[in-house]
Backbone as a printed PyTorch tensor [residue, N CA C, xyz], in Angstrom:
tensor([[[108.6230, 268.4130, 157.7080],
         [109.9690, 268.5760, 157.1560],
         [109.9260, 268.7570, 155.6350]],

        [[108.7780, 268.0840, 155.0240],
         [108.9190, 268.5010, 153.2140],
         [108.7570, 269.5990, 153.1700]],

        [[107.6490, 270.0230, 153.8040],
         [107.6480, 271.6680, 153.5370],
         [108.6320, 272.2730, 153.0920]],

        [[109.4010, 272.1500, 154.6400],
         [110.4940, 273.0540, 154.5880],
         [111.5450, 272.8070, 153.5370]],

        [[111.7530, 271.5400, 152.8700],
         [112.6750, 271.7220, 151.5080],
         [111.7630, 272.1290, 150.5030]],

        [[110.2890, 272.2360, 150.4560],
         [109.9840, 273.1330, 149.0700],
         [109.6720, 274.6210, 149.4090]],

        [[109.9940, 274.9530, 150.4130],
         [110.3800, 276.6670, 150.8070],
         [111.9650, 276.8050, 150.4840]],

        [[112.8190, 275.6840, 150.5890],
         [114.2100, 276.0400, 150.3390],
         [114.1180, 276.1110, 148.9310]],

        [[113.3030, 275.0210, 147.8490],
         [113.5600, 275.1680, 147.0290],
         [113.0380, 276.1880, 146.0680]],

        [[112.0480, 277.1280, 146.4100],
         [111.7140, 278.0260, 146.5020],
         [112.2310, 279.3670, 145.9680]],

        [[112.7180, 279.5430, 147.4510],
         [113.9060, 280.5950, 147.7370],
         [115.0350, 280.5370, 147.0330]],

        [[115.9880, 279.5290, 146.2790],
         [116.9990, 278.8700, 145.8250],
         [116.5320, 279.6150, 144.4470]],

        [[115.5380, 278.8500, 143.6800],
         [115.0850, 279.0130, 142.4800],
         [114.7840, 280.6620, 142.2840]],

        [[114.1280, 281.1360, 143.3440],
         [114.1750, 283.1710, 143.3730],
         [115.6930, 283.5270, 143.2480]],

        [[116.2380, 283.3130, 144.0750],
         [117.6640, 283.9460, 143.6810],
         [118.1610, 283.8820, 142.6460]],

        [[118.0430, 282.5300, 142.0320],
         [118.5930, 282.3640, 140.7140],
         [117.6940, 283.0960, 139.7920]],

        [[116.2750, 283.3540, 139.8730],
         [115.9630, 283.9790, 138.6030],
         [116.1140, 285.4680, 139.3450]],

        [[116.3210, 285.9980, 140.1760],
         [117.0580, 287.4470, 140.3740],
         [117.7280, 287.7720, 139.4610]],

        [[118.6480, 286.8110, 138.9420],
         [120.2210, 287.2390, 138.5990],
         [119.6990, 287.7130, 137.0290]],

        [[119.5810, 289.2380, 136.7360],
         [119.1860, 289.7400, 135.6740],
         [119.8590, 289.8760, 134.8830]],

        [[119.6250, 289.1800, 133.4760],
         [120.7500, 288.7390, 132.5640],
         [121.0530, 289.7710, 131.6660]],

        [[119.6880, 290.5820, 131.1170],
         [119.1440, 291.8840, 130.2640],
         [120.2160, 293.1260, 131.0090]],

        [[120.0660, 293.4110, 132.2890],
         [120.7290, 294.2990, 133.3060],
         [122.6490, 294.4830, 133.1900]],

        [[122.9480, 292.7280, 133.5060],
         [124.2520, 292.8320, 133.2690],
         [124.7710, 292.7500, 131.9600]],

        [[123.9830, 291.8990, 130.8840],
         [124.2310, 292.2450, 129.2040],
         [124.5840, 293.5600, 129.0630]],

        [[123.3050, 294.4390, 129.9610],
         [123.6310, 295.9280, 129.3900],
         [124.5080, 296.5180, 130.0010]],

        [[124.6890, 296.4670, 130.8090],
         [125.9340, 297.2910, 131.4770],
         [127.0660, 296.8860, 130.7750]],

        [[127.4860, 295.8950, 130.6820],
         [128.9460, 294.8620, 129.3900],
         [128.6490, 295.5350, 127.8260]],

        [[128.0000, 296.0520, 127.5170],
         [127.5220, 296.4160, 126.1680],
         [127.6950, 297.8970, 125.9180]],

        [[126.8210, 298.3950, 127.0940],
         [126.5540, 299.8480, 126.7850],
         [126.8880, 300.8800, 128.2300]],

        [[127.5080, 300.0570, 129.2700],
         [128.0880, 300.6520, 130.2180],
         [126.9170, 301.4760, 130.9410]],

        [[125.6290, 300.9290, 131.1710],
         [124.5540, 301.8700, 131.4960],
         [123.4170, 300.5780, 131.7940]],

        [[122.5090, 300.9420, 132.5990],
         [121.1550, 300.2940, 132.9150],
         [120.4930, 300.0250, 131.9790]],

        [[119.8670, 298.6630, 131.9390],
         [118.9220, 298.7500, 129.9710],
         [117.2400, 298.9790, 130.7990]],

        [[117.1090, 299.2340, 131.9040],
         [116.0780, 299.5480, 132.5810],
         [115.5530, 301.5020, 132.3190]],

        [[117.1360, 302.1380, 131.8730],
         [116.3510, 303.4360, 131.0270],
         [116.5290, 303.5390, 129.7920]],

        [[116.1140, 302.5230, 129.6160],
         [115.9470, 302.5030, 127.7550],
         [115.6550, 301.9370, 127.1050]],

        [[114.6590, 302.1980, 125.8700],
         [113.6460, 301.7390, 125.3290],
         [112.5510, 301.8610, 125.9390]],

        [[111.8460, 300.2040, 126.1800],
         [110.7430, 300.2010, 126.8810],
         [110.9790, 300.3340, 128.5500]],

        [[111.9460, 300.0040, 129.0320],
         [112.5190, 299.9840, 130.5630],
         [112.5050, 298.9380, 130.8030]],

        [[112.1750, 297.3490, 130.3700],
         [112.0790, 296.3220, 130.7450],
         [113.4570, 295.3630, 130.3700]],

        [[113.6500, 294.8070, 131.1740],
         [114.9400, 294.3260, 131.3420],
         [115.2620, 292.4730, 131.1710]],

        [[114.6850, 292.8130, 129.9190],
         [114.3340, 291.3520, 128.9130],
         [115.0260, 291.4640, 127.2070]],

        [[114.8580, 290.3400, 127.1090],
         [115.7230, 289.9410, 125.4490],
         [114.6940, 290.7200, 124.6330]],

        [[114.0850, 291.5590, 124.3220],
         [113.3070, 291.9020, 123.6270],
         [113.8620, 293.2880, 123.8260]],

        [[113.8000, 293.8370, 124.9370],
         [114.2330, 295.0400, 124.8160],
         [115.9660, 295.6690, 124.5610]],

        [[116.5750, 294.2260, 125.0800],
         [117.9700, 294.0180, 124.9180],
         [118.4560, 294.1110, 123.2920]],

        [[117.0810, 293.4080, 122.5760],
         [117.5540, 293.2490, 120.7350],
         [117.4140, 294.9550, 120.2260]],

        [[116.1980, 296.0690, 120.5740],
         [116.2640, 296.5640, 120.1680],
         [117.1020, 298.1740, 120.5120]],

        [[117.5910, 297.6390, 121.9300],
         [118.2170, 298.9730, 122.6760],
         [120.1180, 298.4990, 121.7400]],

        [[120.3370, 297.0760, 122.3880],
         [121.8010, 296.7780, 121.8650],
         [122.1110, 295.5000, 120.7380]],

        [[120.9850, 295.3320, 119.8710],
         [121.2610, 294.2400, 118.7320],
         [121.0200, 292.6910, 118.9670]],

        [[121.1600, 292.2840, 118.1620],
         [120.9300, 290.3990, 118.0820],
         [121.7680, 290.1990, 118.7310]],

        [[123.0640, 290.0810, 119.2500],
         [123.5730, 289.8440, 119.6360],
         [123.5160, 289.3950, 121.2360]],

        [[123.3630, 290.9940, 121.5860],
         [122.8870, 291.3470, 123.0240],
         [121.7690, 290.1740, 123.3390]],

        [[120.8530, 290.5710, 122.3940],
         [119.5720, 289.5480, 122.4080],
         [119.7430, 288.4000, 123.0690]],

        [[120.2820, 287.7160, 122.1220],
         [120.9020, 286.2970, 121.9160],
         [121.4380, 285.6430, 123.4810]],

        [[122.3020, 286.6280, 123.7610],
         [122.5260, 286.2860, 125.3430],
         [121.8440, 286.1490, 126.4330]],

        [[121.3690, 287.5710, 125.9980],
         [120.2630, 287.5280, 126.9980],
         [119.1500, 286.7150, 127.2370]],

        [[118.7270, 286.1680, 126.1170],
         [118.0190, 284.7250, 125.7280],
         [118.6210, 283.6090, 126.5650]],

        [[119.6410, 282.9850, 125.8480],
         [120.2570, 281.4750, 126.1360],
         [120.5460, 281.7820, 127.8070]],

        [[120.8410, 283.2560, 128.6640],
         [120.9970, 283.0820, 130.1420],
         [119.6770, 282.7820, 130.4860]],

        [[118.7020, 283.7100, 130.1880],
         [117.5410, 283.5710, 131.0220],
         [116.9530, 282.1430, 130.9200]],

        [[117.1690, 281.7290, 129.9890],
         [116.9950, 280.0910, 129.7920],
         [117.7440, 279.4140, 130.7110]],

        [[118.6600, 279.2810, 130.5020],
         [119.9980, 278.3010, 131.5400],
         [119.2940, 278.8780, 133.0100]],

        [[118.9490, 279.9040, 133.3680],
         [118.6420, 280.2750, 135.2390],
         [117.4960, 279.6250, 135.2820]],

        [[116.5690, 279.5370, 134.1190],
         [115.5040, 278.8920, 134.5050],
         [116.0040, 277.2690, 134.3090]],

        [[116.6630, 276.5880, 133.8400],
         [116.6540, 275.3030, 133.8100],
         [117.4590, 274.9770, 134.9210]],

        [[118.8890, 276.0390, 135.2250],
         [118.9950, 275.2210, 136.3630],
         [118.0120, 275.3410, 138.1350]],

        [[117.4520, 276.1500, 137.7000],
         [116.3620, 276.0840, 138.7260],
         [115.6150, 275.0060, 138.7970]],

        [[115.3890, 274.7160, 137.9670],
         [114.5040, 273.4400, 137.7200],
         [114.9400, 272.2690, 138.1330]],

        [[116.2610, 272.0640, 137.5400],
         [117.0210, 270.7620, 137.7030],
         [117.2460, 270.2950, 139.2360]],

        [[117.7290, 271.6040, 139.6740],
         [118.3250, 271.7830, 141.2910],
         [117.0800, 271.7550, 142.1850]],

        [[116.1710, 272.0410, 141.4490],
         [114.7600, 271.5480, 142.3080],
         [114.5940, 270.0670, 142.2550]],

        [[114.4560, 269.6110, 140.7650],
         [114.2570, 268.3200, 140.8390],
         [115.5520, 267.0670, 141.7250]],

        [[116.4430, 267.9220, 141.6720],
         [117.6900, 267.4900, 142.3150],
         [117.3820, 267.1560, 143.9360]],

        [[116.8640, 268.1230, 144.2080],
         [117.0550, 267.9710, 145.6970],
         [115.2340, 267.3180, 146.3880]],

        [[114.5640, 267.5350, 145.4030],
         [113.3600, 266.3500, 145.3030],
         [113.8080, 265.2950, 145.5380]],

        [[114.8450, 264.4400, 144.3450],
         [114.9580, 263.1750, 144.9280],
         [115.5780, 262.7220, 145.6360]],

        [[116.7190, 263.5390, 145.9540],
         [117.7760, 263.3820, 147.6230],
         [117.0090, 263.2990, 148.3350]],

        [[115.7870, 263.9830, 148.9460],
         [115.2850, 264.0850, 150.1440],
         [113.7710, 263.0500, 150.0110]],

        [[113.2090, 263.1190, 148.5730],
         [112.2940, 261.9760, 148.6590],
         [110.8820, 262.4990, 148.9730]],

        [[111.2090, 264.1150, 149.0110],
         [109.8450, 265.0420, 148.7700],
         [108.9090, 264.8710, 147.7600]],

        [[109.2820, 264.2560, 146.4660],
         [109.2000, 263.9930, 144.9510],
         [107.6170, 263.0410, 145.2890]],

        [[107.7410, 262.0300, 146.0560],
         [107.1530, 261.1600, 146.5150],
         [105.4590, 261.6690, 147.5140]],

        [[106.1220, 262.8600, 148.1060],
         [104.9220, 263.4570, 148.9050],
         [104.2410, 264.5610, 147.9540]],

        [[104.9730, 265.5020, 146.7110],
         [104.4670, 266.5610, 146.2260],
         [104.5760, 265.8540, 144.9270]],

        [[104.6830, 264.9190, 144.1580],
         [104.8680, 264.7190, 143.0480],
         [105.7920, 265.7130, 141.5720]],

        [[105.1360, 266.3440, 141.3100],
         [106.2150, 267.4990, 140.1690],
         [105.6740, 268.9650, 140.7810]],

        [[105.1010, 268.5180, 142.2550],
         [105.0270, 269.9730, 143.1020],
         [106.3130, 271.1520, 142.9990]],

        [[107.3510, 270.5160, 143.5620],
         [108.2830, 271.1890, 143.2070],
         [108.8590, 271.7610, 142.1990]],

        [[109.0420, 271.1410, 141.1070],
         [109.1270, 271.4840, 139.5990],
         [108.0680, 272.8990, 139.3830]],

        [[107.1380, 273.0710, 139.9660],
         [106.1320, 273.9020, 139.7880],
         [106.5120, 275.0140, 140.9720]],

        [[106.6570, 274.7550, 141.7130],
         [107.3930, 275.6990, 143.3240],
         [108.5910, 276.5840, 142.3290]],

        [[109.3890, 275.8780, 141.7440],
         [111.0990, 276.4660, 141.5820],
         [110.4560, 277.0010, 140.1330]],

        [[109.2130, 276.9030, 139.2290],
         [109.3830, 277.6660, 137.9040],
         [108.6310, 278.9380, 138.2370]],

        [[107.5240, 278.8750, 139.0820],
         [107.0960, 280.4280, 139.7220],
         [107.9000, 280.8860, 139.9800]],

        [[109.0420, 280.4410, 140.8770],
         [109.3640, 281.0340, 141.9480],
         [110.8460, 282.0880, 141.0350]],

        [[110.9060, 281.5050, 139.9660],
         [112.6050, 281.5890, 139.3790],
         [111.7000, 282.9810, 138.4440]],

        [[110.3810, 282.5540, 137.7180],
         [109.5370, 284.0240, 137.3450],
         [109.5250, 285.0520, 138.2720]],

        [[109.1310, 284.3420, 138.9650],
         [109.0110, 285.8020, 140.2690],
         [110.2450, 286.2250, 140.7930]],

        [[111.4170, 285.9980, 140.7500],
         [113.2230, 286.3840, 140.7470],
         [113.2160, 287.4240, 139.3690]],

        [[112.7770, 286.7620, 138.2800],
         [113.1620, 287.4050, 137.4480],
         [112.8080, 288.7000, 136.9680]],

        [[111.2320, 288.7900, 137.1670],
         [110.0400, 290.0720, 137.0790],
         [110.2980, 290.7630, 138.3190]],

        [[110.9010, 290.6550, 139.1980],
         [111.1230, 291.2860, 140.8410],
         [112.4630, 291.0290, 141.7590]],

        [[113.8420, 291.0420, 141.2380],
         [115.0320, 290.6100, 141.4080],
         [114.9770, 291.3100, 142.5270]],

        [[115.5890, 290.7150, 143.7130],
         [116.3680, 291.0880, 144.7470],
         [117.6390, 291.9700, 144.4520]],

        [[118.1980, 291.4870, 143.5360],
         [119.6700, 292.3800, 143.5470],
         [119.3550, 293.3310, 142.7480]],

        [[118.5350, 293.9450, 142.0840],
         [118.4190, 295.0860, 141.2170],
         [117.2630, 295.9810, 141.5970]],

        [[116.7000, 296.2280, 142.7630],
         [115.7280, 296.6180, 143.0600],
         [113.9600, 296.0110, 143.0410]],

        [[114.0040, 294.7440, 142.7650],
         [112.7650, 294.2560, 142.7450],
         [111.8020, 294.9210, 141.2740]],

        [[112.9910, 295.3840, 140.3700],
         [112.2260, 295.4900, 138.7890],
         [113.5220, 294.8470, 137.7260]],

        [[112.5650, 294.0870, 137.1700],
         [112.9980, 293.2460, 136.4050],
         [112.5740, 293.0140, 134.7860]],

        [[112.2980, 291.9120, 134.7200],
         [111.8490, 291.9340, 133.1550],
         [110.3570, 291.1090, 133.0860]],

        [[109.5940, 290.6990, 131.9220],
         [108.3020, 290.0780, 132.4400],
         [108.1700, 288.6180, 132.4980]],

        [[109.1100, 287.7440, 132.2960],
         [109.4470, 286.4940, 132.8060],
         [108.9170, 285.6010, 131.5030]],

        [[108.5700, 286.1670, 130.2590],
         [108.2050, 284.8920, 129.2590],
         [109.0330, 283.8700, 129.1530]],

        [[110.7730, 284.4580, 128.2960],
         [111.4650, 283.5080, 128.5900],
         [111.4410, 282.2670, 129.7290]],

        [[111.5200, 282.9900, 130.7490],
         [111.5470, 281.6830, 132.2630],
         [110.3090, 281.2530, 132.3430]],

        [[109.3000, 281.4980, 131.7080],
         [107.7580, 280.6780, 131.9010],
         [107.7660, 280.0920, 131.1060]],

        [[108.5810, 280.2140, 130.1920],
         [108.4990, 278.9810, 128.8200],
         [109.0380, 277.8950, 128.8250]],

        [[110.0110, 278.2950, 129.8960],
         [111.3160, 276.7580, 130.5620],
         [110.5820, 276.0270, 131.3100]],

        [[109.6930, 276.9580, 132.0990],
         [109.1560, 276.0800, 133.2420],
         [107.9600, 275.5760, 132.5270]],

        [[107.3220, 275.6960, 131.7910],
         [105.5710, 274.8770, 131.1830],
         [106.6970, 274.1760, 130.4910]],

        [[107.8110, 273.9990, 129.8330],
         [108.0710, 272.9360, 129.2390],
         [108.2820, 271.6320, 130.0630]],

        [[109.1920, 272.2050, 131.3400],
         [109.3230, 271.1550, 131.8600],
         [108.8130, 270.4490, 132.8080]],

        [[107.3950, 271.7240, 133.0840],
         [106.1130, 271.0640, 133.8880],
         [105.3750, 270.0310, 133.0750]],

        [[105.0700, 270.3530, 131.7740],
         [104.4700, 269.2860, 130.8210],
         [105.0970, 269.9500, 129.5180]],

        [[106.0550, 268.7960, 128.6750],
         [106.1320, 269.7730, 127.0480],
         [105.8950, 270.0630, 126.2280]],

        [[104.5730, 268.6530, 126.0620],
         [103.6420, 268.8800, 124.9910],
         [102.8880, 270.1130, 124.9780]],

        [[102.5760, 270.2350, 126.2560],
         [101.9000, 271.5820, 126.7380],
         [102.2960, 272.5410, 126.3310]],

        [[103.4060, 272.4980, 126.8320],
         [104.2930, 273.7100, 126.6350],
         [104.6220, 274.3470, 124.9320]],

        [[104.8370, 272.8420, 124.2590],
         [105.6970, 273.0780, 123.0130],
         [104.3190, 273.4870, 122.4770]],

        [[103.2690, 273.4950, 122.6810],
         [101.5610, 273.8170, 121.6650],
         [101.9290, 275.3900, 122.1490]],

        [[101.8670, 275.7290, 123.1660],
         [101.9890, 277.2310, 123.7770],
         [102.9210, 278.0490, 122.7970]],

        [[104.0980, 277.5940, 123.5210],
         [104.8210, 278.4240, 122.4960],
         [105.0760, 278.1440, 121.3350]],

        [[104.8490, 277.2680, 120.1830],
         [105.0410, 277.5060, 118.9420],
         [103.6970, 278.3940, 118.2350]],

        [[102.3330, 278.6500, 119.4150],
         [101.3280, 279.2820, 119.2220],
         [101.5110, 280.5560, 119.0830]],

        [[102.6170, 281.0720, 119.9830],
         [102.9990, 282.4270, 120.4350],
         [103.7630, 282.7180, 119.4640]],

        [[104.7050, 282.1640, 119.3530],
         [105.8760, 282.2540, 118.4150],
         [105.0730, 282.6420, 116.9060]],

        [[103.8810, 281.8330, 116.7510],
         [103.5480, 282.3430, 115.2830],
         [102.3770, 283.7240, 115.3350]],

        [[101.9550, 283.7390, 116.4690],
         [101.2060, 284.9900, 116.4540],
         [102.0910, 285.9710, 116.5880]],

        [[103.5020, 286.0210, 117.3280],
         [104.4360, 287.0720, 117.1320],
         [105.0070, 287.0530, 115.7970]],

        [[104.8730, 286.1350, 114.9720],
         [105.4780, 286.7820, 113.4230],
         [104.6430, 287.2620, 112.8070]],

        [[103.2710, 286.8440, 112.9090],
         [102.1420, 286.9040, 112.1260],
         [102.0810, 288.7200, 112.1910]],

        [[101.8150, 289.3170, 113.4570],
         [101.3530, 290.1790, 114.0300],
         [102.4430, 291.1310, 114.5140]],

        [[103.9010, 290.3940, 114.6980],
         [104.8070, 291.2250, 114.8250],
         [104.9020, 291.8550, 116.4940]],

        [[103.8150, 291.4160, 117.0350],
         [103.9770, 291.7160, 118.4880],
         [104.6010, 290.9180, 119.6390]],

        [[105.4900, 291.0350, 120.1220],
         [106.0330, 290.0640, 120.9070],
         [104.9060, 290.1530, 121.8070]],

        [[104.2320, 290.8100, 122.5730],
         [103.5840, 291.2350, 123.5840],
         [102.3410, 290.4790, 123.6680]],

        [[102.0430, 290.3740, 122.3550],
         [100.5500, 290.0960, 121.7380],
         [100.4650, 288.6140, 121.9870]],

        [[101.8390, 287.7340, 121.4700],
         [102.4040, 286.5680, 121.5500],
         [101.9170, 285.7750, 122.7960]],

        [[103.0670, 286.7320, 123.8150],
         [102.9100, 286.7770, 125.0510],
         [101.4290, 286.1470, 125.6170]],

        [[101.1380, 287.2670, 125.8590],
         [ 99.5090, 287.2910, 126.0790],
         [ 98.9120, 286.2850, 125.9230]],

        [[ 98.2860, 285.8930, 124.2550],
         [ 97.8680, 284.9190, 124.1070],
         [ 98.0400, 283.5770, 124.1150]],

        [[ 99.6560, 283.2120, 124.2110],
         [ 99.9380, 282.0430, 124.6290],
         [ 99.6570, 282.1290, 126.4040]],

        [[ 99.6990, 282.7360, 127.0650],
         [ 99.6500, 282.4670, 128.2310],
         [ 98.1340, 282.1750, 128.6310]],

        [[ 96.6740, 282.6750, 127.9970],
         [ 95.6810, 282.6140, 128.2390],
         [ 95.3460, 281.0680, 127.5880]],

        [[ 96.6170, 280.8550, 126.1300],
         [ 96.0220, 279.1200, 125.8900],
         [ 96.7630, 278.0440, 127.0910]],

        [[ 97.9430, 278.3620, 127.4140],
         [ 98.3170, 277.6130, 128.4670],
         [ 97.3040, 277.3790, 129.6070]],

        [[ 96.5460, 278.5610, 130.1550],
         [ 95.2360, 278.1930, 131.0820],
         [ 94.5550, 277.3050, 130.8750]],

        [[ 93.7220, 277.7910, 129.7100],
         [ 92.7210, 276.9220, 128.7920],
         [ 93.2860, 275.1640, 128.5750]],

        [[ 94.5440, 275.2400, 128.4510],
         [ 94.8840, 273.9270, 127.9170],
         [ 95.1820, 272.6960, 129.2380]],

        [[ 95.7310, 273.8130, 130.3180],
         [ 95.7280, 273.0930, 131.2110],
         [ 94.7050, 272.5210, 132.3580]],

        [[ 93.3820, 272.8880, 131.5870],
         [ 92.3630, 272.9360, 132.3710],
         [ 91.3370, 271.2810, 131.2710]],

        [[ 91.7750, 271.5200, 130.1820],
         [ 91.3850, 270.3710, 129.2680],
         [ 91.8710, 269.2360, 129.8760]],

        [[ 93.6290, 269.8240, 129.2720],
         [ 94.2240, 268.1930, 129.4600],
         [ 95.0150, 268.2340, 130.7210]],

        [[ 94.8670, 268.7100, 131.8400],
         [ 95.4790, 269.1610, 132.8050],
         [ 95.8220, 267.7810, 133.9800]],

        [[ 94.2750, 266.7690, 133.4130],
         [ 94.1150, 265.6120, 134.1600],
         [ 93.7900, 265.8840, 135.2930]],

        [[ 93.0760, 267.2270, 135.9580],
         [ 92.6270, 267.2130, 136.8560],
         [ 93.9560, 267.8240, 138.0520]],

        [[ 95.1450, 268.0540, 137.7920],
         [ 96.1990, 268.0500, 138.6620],
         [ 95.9860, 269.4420, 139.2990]],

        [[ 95.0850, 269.7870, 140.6810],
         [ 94.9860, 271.4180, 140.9550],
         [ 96.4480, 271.7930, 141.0370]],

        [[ 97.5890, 271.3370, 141.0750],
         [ 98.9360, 271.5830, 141.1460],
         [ 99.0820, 272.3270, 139.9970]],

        [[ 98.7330, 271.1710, 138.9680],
         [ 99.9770, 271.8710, 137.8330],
         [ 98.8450, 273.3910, 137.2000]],

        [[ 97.6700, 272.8400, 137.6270],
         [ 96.6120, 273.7810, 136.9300],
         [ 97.1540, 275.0510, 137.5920]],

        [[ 96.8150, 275.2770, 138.9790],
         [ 96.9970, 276.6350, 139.8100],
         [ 98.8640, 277.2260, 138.9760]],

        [[ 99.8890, 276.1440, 138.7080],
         [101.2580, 276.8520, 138.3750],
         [100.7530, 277.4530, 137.0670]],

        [[ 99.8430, 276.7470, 136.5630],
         [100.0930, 277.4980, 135.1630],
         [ 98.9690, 278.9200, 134.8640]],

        [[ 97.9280, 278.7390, 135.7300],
         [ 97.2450, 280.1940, 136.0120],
         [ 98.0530, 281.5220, 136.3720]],

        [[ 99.1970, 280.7550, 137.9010],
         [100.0280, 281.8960, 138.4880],
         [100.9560, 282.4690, 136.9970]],

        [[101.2640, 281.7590, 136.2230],
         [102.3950, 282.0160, 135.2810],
         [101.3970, 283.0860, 134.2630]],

        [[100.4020, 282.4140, 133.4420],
         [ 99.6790, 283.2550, 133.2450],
         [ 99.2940, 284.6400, 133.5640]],

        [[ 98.7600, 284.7230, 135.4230],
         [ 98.4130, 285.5820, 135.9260],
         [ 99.5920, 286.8900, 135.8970]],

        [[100.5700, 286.3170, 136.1870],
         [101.8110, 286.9890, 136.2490],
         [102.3570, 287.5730, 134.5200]],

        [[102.2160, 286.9000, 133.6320],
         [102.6110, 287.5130, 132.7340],
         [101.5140, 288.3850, 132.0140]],

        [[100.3170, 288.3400, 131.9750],
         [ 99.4660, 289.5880, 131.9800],
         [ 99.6170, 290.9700, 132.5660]],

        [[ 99.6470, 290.3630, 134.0400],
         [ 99.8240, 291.4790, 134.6770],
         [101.1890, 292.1700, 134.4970]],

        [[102.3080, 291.9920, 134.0250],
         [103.4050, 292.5100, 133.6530],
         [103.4540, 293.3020, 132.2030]],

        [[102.3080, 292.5600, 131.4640],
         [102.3990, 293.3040, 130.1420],
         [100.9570, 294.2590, 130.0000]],

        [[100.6770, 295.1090, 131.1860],
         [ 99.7800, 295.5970, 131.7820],
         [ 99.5220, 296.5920, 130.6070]],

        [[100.5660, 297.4080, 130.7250],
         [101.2470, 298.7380, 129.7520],
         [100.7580, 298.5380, 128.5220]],

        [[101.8310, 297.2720, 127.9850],
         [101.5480, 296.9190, 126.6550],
         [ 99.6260, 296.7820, 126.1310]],

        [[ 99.2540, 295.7840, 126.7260],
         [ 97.7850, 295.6330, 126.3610],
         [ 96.8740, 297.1830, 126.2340]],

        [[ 97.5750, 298.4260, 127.2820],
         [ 97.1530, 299.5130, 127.2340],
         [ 97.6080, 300.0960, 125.4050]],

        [[ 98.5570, 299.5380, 125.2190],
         [ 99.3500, 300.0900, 124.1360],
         [ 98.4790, 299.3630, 123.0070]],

        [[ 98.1740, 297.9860, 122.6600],
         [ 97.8790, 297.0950, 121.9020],
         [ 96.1850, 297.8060, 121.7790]],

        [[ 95.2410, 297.9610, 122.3800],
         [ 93.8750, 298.2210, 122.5020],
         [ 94.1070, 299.9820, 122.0570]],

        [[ 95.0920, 300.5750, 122.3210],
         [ 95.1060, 302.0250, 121.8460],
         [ 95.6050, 302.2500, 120.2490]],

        [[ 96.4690, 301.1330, 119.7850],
         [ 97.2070, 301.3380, 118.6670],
         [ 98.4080, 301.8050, 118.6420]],

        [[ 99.3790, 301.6840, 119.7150],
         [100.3880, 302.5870, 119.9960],
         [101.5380, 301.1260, 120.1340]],

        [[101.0350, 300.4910, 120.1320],
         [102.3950, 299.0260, 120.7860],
         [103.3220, 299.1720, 119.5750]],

        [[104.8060, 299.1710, 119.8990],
         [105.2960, 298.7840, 119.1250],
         [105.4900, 297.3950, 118.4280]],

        [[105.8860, 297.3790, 117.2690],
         [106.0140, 296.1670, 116.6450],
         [107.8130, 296.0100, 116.2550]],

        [[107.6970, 294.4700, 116.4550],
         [109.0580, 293.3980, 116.6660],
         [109.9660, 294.2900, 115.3760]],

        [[110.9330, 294.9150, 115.6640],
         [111.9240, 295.3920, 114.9060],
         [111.6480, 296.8320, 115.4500]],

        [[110.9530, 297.6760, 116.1830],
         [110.5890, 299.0600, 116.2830],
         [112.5080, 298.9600, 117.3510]],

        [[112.8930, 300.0270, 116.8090],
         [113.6870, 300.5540, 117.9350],
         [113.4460, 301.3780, 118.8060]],

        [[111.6530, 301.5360, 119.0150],
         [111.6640, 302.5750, 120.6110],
         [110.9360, 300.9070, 121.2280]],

        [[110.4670, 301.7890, 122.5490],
         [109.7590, 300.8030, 123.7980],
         [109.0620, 299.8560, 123.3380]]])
């Protein structure tokens, strides 16, 4: 029977990160898909430079809120049912993949989405935050330093591996969530790294892709 509430919670947490925040920003903004324009990716990054800070901004603080209440409503229904006890912060780790993988592959928009940093940053925080908060203030300064959001990306996600394998305490749980998150945001910024190793990536303020 636990199973089956961390497949509900799962599924719950996908739908919610479906709900593409970049997609409907743009349509309210610019009356059009933000999936043909710019880079095609349907994230706060491409939202700042197709329709402004503004746009940004939203598109930010939603993709945040879908990932937290994913989280919460996971941890929510953990302790109603007392699964919490058999998977420990299993779930917490079930609903932050799972709300990435909604978001990079939405059901309601065709299964293309955006590359899920935002929602991987909610979820390593609230899988561990120390963790988390070393990650991204790592990223955060290699994207000013370097000006690449992408670059950011990247390399915080390869120290999140690394870090969770140090101080991970041994948990194959939280270790394997934070590889998949990893694994997943590489492979989404597939393009880019093609772009970054060629010399072609744009940099943070470019108004193309």
């Amino acid at each position: 029977m636990e199973i089956l509430w961390l497949i509900a919670i799962g599924v719950i947490a996908y739908l919610i990160g479906s709900v593409s925040s970049a997609i409907i920003v743009g349509r309210i903004f610019g009356g059009e898909d933000i999936r043909t324009k710019g880079s095609g990716n349907a994230g706060a990054t491409n939202a700042l430079r197709t329709y402004g800070k503004k746009a940004a901004a939203i598109v930010t603080v939603c993709d945040c809120l879908k990932a937290v209440a994913a989280i919460l409503i996971a941890m929510l229904i953990s302790n109603m049912t007392g699964i919490d006890s058999v998977y420990g912060n299993t779930p917490v780790y079930v609903a932050g993949v799972c709300a990435v993988l909604g978001h990079n592959f939405p059901i309601y928009f065709g299964f293309h989405g955006g590359k899920g940093i935002l929602v991987s940053m909610v979820a390593m925080l609230f899988a561990n935050w120390w963790i988390g908060l070393i990650v991204l203030v790592f990223a955060l300064i290699v994207m000013a330093v370097s000006k690449y959001v992408s670059l950011g990306s990247i390399l915080g996600s390869v120290l999140l591996v690394i870090l969770s394998l140090i101080f991970g305490g041994g948990d194959i749980a939280y270790i394997l969530f934070c590889v998949i998150l990893a694994v997943l945001a590489v492979f989404m910024h597939r393009a880019n790294i093609k772009r970054l190793v060629n010399g072609t990536e744009n940099k943070l303020g470019s108004k193309k892709g």
